[in-house]
Short mmCIF file of C-alpha atoms in Angstrom, two decimals:
data_model
loop_
_atom_site.label_atom_id
_atom_site.label_comp_id
_atom_site.label_asym_id
_atom_site.label_seq_id
_atom_site.Cartn_x
_atom_site.Cartn_y
_atom_site.Cartn_z
CA MET A 568 -74.58 -43.07 30.69
CA LEU A 569 -77.60 -43.06 33.00
CA GLY A 570 -79.92 -42.09 30.15
CA LEU A 571 -78.53 -44.87 27.98
CA MET A 572 -79.09 -47.45 30.74
CA VAL A 573 -82.67 -46.25 31.31
CA ALA A 574 -83.39 -46.45 27.57
CA ALA A 575 -81.93 -49.95 27.34
CA CYS A 576 -83.91 -51.18 30.35
CA SER A 577 -87.13 -49.64 29.04
CA MET A 578 -86.67 -51.24 25.63
CA ALA A 579 -85.94 -54.64 27.17
CA PHE A 580 -89.03 -54.53 29.40
CA CYS A 581 -91.26 -53.33 26.60
CA VAL A 582 -90.08 -56.06 24.25
CA GLY A 583 -90.49 -58.69 26.96
CA ALA A 584 -93.96 -57.52 27.90
CA ARG A 585 -94.94 -57.15 24.23
CA GLY A 586 -95.84 -53.52 24.89
CA PHE A 587 -95.35 -52.63 21.24
CA ALA A 588 -97.57 -55.43 19.89
CA LEU A 589 -100.36 -54.01 17.74
CA PRO A 590 -103.78 -55.65 17.43
CA ALA A 591 -104.24 -57.95 14.45
CA LEU A 592 -105.47 -56.36 11.22
CA ASP A 593 -108.72 -57.41 9.70
CA ALA A 594 -108.01 -59.01 6.33
CA ALA A 595 -111.44 -57.92 5.01
CA ARG A 596 -110.69 -54.24 5.65
CA PRO A 597 -108.73 -52.52 2.85
CA LEU A 598 -105.26 -51.31 3.83
CA HIS A 599 -105.61 -48.12 1.84
CA ASP A 600 -108.46 -46.91 4.03
CA HIS A 601 -106.95 -43.96 5.88
CA ALA A 602 -109.70 -43.78 8.50
CA SER A 603 -109.31 -47.47 9.35
CA ARG A 604 -105.57 -47.18 9.75
CA SER A 605 -105.93 -44.12 11.98
CA GLN A 606 -108.50 -45.94 14.10
CA MET A 607 -106.24 -48.98 14.48
CA HIS A 608 -103.26 -46.77 15.41
CA THR A 609 -105.34 -44.98 18.06
CA SER A 610 -106.54 -48.31 19.52
CA ALA A 611 -103.01 -49.65 19.65
CA LEU A 612 -101.76 -46.47 21.34
CA HIS A 613 -104.50 -46.65 23.99
CA ALA A 614 -103.75 -50.33 24.62
CA SER A 615 -100.03 -49.63 24.99
CA ARG A 616 -100.65 -46.77 27.41
CA SER A 617 -103.03 -48.81 29.53
CA ARG A 618 -100.53 -51.66 29.81
CA ALA A 619 -97.72 -49.24 30.68
CA ALA A 620 -99.86 -47.59 33.38
CA THR A 621 -100.79 -50.88 35.05
CA GLY A 622 -97.26 -52.27 34.76
CA CYS A 623 -98.41 -55.62 33.44
CA SER A 624 -99.17 -57.28 30.13
CA SER A 625 -102.20 -59.12 28.90
CA GLU A 626 -100.00 -61.98 27.87
CA GLY A 627 -98.50 -62.76 31.30
CA PRO A 628 -95.19 -61.98 33.02
CA PRO A 629 -91.97 -61.38 31.07
CA THR A 630 -90.43 -64.48 29.58
CA SER A 631 -86.78 -65.56 29.49
CA ALA A 632 -86.40 -63.69 26.21
CA SER A 633 -87.23 -60.42 27.98
CA TRP A 634 -84.56 -61.03 30.59
CA SER A 635 -82.07 -61.82 27.84
CA CYS A 636 -82.89 -58.50 26.17
CA LEU A 637 -82.49 -56.75 29.52
CA SER A 638 -79.06 -58.34 30.09
CA VAL A 639 -77.89 -57.34 26.61
CA GLY A 640 -79.11 -53.78 27.17
CA LEU A 641 -77.27 -53.48 30.47
CA LEU A 642 -74.06 -54.86 28.94
CA LEU A 643 -74.25 -52.37 26.09
CA ALA A 644 -74.86 -49.53 28.52
CA GLY A 645 -71.89 -50.59 30.65
CA ALA A 646 -69.61 -50.84 27.61
CA ALA A 647 -70.68 -47.37 26.46
CA GLY A 648 -70.01 -45.91 29.91
CA LEU A 649 -66.56 -47.52 30.07
CA GLN A 650 -65.66 -46.19 26.64
CA ARG A 651 -66.83 -42.72 27.69
CA ARG A 652 -64.70 -42.87 30.83
CA ARG A 653 -61.63 -43.85 28.82
CA THR A 654 -62.10 -40.96 26.44
CA ARG A 655 -62.39 -38.56 29.39
CA ALA A 656 -59.08 -39.61 30.96
CA ALA A 657 -56.74 -36.63 31.02
CA PRO A 658 -53.30 -37.14 29.49
CA THR A 659 -50.30 -37.15 31.80
CA THR A 660 -48.70 -33.72 31.96
CA ARG A 661 -44.98 -33.36 31.44
CA ARG A 662 -43.55 -31.42 34.35
CA VAL A 663 -39.92 -31.25 33.19
CA THR A 664 -38.81 -30.25 29.70
CA LEU A 665 -35.81 -31.65 27.85
CA ALA A 666 -34.18 -28.22 27.87
CA GLU A 667 -34.38 -28.15 31.68
CA ILE A 668 -32.84 -31.61 31.90
CA ASP A 669 -29.96 -30.63 29.57
CA SER A 670 -29.23 -27.54 31.68
CA LEU A 671 -28.73 -29.52 34.91
CA VAL A 672 -25.32 -29.41 36.61
CA VAL A 673 -23.81 -31.45 39.43
CA GLU A 674 -24.77 -28.84 42.05
CA ASP A 675 -28.44 -29.25 41.11
CA LEU A 676 -28.53 -32.94 42.04
CA PRO A 677 -29.91 -33.89 45.46
CA LYS A 678 -27.63 -35.38 48.08
CA PHE A 679 -29.05 -38.90 47.77
CA TRP A 680 -29.18 -39.17 44.00
CA TYR A 681 -29.12 -42.41 42.02
CA PRO A 682 -29.58 -42.96 38.26
CA LYS A 683 -32.36 -45.41 39.08
CA VAL A 684 -34.39 -45.44 42.28
CA SER A 685 -37.31 -47.55 43.47
CA ILE A 686 -40.36 -46.31 45.35
CA THR A 687 -39.13 -48.02 48.51
CA LYS A 688 -35.77 -46.24 48.34
CA ALA A 689 -37.46 -42.92 47.63
CA ARG A 690 -39.63 -43.36 50.73
CA ARG A 691 -36.52 -44.21 52.74
CA PHE A 692 -34.83 -41.02 51.58
CA ALA A 693 -37.91 -39.02 52.56
CA LEU A 694 -37.82 -40.60 56.03
CA VAL A 695 -34.13 -39.72 56.39
CA GLU A 696 -34.89 -36.12 55.49
CA SER A 697 -37.68 -35.96 58.09
CA ILE A 698 -35.34 -37.40 60.76
CA ARG A 699 -32.69 -34.83 59.83
CA ALA A 700 -35.26 -32.04 60.17
CA GLN A 701 -36.20 -33.39 63.60
CA LEU A 702 -32.53 -33.54 64.68
CA ASP A 703 -32.04 -29.91 63.67
CA LYS A 704 -34.63 -28.78 66.24
CA THR A 705 -33.74 -31.31 68.95
CA PHE A 706 -32.33 -30.05 72.27
CA PHE A 707 -31.73 -33.47 73.85
CA LEU A 708 -31.49 -36.90 72.19
CA MET A 709 -31.74 -40.22 73.99
CA ALA A 710 -31.95 -43.83 72.81
CA TRP A 711 -32.84 -46.97 74.77
CA ASN A 712 -32.93 -50.63 73.82
CA TYR A 713 -36.37 -52.27 73.95
CA PHE A 714 -35.18 -55.86 73.51
CA GLY A 715 -37.41 -58.24 75.48
CA PHE A 716 -40.41 -55.90 75.59
CA THR A 717 -43.78 -57.16 74.47
CA ALA A 718 -45.88 -55.03 72.14
CA SER A 719 -48.18 -53.89 74.95
CA GLU A 720 -45.25 -53.12 77.28
CA LEU A 721 -43.49 -51.11 74.57
CA LYS A 722 -46.60 -49.05 73.90
CA GLU A 723 -47.09 -48.41 77.61
CA ALA A 724 -43.45 -47.36 77.99
CA GLN A 725 -43.71 -44.87 75.13
CA LEU A 726 -46.84 -43.34 76.63
CA MET A 727 -44.99 -42.67 79.89
CA PHE A 728 -42.95 -39.91 78.23
CA PRO A 729 -44.30 -36.34 78.07
CA THR A 730 -46.67 -35.56 75.22
CA ALA A 731 -44.33 -32.89 73.83
CA VAL A 732 -41.54 -35.46 73.54
CA LYS A 733 -41.32 -37.81 70.55
CA ALA A 734 -40.41 -41.43 71.33
CA ARG A 735 -40.15 -43.37 68.06
CA GLY A 736 -38.89 -46.78 67.05
CA LEU A 737 -36.56 -46.06 64.11
CA ARG A 738 -33.97 -48.09 62.26
CA ASN A 739 -30.49 -47.16 63.45
CA SER A 740 -29.17 -47.06 59.88
CA LEU A 741 -31.68 -44.36 58.93
CA VAL A 742 -30.85 -42.26 61.99
CA ARG A 743 -27.13 -42.62 61.26
CA LYS A 744 -27.67 -41.44 57.70
CA ALA A 745 -29.69 -38.48 58.92
CA ALA A 746 -27.11 -37.56 61.58
CA GLU A 747 -24.16 -37.38 59.18
CA GLY A 748 -22.41 -34.04 59.53
CA THR A 749 -24.41 -33.03 62.61
CA GLU A 750 -23.49 -32.75 66.29
CA TRP A 751 -25.37 -36.00 66.95
CA GLU A 752 -23.28 -38.15 64.61
CA GLU A 753 -20.86 -39.53 67.20
CA TYR A 754 -23.59 -40.45 69.66
CA VAL A 755 -25.83 -42.02 67.02
CA ASN A 756 -23.01 -44.21 65.68
CA SER A 757 -22.51 -45.68 69.16
CA VAL A 758 -26.11 -46.90 69.48
CA LYS A 759 -26.73 -50.62 68.80
CA GLY A 760 -29.69 -52.99 68.85
CA GLN A 761 -33.43 -52.43 68.77
CA THR A 762 -33.81 -48.82 69.72
CA ILE A 763 -36.43 -46.29 70.74
CA TRP A 764 -35.23 -42.78 69.91
CA VAL A 765 -36.42 -39.97 72.17
CA PHE A 766 -36.37 -36.42 70.74
CA VAL A 767 -36.68 -33.56 73.23
CA GLU A 768 -37.10 -30.16 71.58
CA SER A 769 -37.31 -27.94 74.66
CA ASP A 770 -35.21 -27.84 77.80
CA THR A 771 -38.40 -27.49 79.85
CA ASP A 772 -39.27 -31.12 78.97
CA LEU A 773 -35.84 -32.51 79.88
CA LYS A 774 -36.57 -33.20 83.57
CA ALA A 775 -39.87 -34.94 82.83
CA THR A 776 -38.18 -37.04 80.15
CA ILE A 777 -35.46 -38.26 82.52
CA GLN A 778 -38.08 -39.05 85.16
CA ALA A 779 -40.09 -41.01 82.61
CA TRP A 780 -37.04 -43.04 81.59
CA ILE A 781 -36.29 -43.84 85.25
CA ALA A 782 -39.89 -45.00 85.70
CA VAL A 783 -39.70 -47.17 82.60
CA ASN A 784 -36.43 -48.71 83.70
CA LYS A 785 -37.81 -49.42 87.17
CA LYS A 786 -41.10 -50.92 85.97
CA PHE A 787 -39.89 -53.14 83.14
CA ASN A 788 -36.39 -54.05 84.29
#
């Protein structure tokens, strides 16, 4: 593509600067004279090289016609590059065969399976799975309502907890879905309102977490 653009630009500039214009032939000199034609060709070649070396033309700067030729050359080069890119596009690979689909049974379906699912719902399911994985390794779970907090106050309150503790603002419905069938289900179902969920994975962080919550409650309430 780069070579095609350079060739198009060079042609446009040469045409605009009349770099290929040959000197006029003498009508009195016979055309069949081989020596004369060779001499004229050599003169024209020297004139073209001298104009190319100096970067200018004896007939003045490029005219509007030269810029038109340059624009057409660039457009053609761009179209050729786009066509080349389209031809290079790799076809989409098929990851699942029809035989594999026909061999599926009910036990192979995921827990949250729907015949049709949107990208938003798929992301929600992925978030539920990540919350469930976090609950499986959680030693202590706490939730507190942040109603009435400003954005800066909420951020400051979250930073008061130990760094090893995760304090996240999550939708209660997602946490309830993730807690189904776990030891946290009863507690999670009792939580209402705008909630910050605090996940403590180690018992060594429990004391610092309780102290942080007491400090938050004292400072902002």
